[in-house]
Coordinates of N, CA and C in Angstrom, one line a residue:
X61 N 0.8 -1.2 0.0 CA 0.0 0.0 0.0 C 0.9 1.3 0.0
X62 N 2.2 1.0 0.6 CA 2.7 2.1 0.1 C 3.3 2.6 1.7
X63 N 3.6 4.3 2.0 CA 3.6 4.6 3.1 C 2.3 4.8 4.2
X64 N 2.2 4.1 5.2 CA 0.9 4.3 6.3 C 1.0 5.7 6.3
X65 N -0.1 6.0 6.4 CA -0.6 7.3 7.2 C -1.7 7.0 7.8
X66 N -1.2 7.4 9.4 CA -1.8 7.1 10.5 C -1.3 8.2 11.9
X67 N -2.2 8.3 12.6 CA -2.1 8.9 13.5 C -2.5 7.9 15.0
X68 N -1.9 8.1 15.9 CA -1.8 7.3 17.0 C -2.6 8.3 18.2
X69 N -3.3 7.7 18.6 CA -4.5 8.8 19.8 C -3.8 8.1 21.0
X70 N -3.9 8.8 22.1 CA -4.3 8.3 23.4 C -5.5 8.7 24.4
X71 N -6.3 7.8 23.7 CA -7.6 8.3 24.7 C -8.2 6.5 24.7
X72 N -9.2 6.6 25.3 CA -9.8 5.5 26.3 C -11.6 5.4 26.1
X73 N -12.2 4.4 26.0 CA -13.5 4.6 25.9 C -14.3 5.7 25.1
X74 N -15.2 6.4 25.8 CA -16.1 7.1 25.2 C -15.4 8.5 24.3
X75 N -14.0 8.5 24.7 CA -13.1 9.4 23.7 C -13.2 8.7 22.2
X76 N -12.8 7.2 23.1 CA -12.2 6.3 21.5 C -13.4 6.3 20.7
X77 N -14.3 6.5 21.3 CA -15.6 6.0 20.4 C -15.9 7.4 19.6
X78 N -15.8 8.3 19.8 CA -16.0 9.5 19.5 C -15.0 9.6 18.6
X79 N -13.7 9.3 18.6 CA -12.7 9.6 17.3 C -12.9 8.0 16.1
X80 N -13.6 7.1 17.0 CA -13.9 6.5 15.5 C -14.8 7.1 15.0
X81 N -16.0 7.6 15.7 CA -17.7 8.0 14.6 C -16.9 9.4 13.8
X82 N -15.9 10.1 14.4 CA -15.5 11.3 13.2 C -13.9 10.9 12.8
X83 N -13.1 9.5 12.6 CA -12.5 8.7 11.4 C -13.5 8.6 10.8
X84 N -14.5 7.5 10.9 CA -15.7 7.2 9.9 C -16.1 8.6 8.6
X85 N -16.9 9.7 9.3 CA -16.9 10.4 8.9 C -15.9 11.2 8.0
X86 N -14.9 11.0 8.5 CA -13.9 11.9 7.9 C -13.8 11.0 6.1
X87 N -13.0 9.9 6.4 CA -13.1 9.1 5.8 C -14.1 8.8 4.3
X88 N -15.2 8.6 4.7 CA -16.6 8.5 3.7 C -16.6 10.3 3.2
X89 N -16.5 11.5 3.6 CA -16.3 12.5 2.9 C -15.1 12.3 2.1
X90 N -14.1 11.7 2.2 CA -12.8 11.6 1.1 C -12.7 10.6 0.5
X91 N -13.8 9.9 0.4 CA -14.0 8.5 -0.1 C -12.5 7.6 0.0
X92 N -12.2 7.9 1.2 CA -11.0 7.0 1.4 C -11.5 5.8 2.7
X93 N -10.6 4.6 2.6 CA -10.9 3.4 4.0 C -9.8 4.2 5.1
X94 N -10.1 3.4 6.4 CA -9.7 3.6 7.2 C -9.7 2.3 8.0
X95 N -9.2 2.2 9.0 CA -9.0 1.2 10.1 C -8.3 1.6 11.3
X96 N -7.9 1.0 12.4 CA -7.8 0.9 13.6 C -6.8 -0.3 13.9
X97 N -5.5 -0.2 14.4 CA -5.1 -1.0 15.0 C -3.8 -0.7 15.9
X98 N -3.5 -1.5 16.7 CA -2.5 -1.4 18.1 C -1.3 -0.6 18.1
X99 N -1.2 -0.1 19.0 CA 0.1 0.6 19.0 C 0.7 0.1 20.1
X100 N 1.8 0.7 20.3 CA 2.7 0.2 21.8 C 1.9 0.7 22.9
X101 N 1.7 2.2 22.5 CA 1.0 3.1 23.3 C -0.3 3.8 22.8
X102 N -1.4 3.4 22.9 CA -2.2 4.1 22.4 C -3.2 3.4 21.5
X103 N -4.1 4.1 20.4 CA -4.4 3.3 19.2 C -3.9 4.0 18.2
X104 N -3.8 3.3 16.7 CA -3.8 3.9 15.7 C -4.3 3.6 14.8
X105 N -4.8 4.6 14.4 CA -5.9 5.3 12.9 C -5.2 5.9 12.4
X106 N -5.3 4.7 10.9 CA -4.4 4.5 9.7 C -5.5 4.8 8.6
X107 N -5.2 6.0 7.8 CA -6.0 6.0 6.2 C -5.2 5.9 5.3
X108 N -6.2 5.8 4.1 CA -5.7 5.8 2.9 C -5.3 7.2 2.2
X109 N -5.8 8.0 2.6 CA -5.4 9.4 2.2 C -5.0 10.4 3.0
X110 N -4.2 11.2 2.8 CA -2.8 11.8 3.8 C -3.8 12.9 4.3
X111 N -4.8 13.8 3.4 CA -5.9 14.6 3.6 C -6.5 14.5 5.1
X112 N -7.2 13.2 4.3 CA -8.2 12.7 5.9 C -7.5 12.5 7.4
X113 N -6.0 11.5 7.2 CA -5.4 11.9 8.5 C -5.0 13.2 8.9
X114 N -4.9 14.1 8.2 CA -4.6 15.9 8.6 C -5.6 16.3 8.9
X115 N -6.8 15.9 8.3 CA -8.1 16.6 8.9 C -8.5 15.8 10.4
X116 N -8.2 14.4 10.6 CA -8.2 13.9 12.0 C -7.4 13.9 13.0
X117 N -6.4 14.3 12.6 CA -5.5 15.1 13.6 C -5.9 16.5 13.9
X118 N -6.2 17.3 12.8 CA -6.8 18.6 13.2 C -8.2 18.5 14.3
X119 N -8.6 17.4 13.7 CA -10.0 16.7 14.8 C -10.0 16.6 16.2
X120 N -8.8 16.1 16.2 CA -8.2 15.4 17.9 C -7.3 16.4 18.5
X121 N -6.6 17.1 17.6 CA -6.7 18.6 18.5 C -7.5 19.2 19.5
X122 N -8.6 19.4 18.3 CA -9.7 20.2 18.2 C -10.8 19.8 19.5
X123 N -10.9 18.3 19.8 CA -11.2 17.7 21.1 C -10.3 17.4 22.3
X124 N -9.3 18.0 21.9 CA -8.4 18.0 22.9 C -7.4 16.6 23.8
X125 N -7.4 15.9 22.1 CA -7.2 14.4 22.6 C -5.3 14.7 22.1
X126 N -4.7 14.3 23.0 CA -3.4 13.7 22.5 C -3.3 13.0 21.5
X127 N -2.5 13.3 20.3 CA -2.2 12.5 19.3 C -1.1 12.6 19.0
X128 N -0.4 11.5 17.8 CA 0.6 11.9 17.1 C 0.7 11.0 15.8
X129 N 1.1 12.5 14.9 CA 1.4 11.7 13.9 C 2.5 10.6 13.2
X130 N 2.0 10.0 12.3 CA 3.5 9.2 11.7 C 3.4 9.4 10.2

């Protein structure tokens, strides 16, 4: 697939639920996939378009969640 682009959260429960329903969202507006999987620390939300992870990082800012990109 190329290089990931993904961003790694640290949040917990009803945070994490809340950055999937606006991944999802993000996602389906840039008609790109998305997914979810393990980090050392944290989770990470990996897309297919570099767009949608800059706008979900702008997202998780924006709720005030810890993130980082890769």
């Amino acid at each position: 697939m190329g290089t990931e682009k993904y961003v790694i959260v640290y949040a917990a429960g009803k945070q994490l639920d809340l950055l999937r329903s606006e991944a999802f969202r993000i996602a389906k507006a840039a008609k790109a996939g998305w997914w979810t999987d393990r980090a050392e620390v944290g989770t990470k939300f990996c897309f297919e378009d570099a767009k949608a992870k800059d706008t979900f990082a702008h997202a998780c800012n924006n709720f005030g969640i810890t993130c980082r990109e890769g």
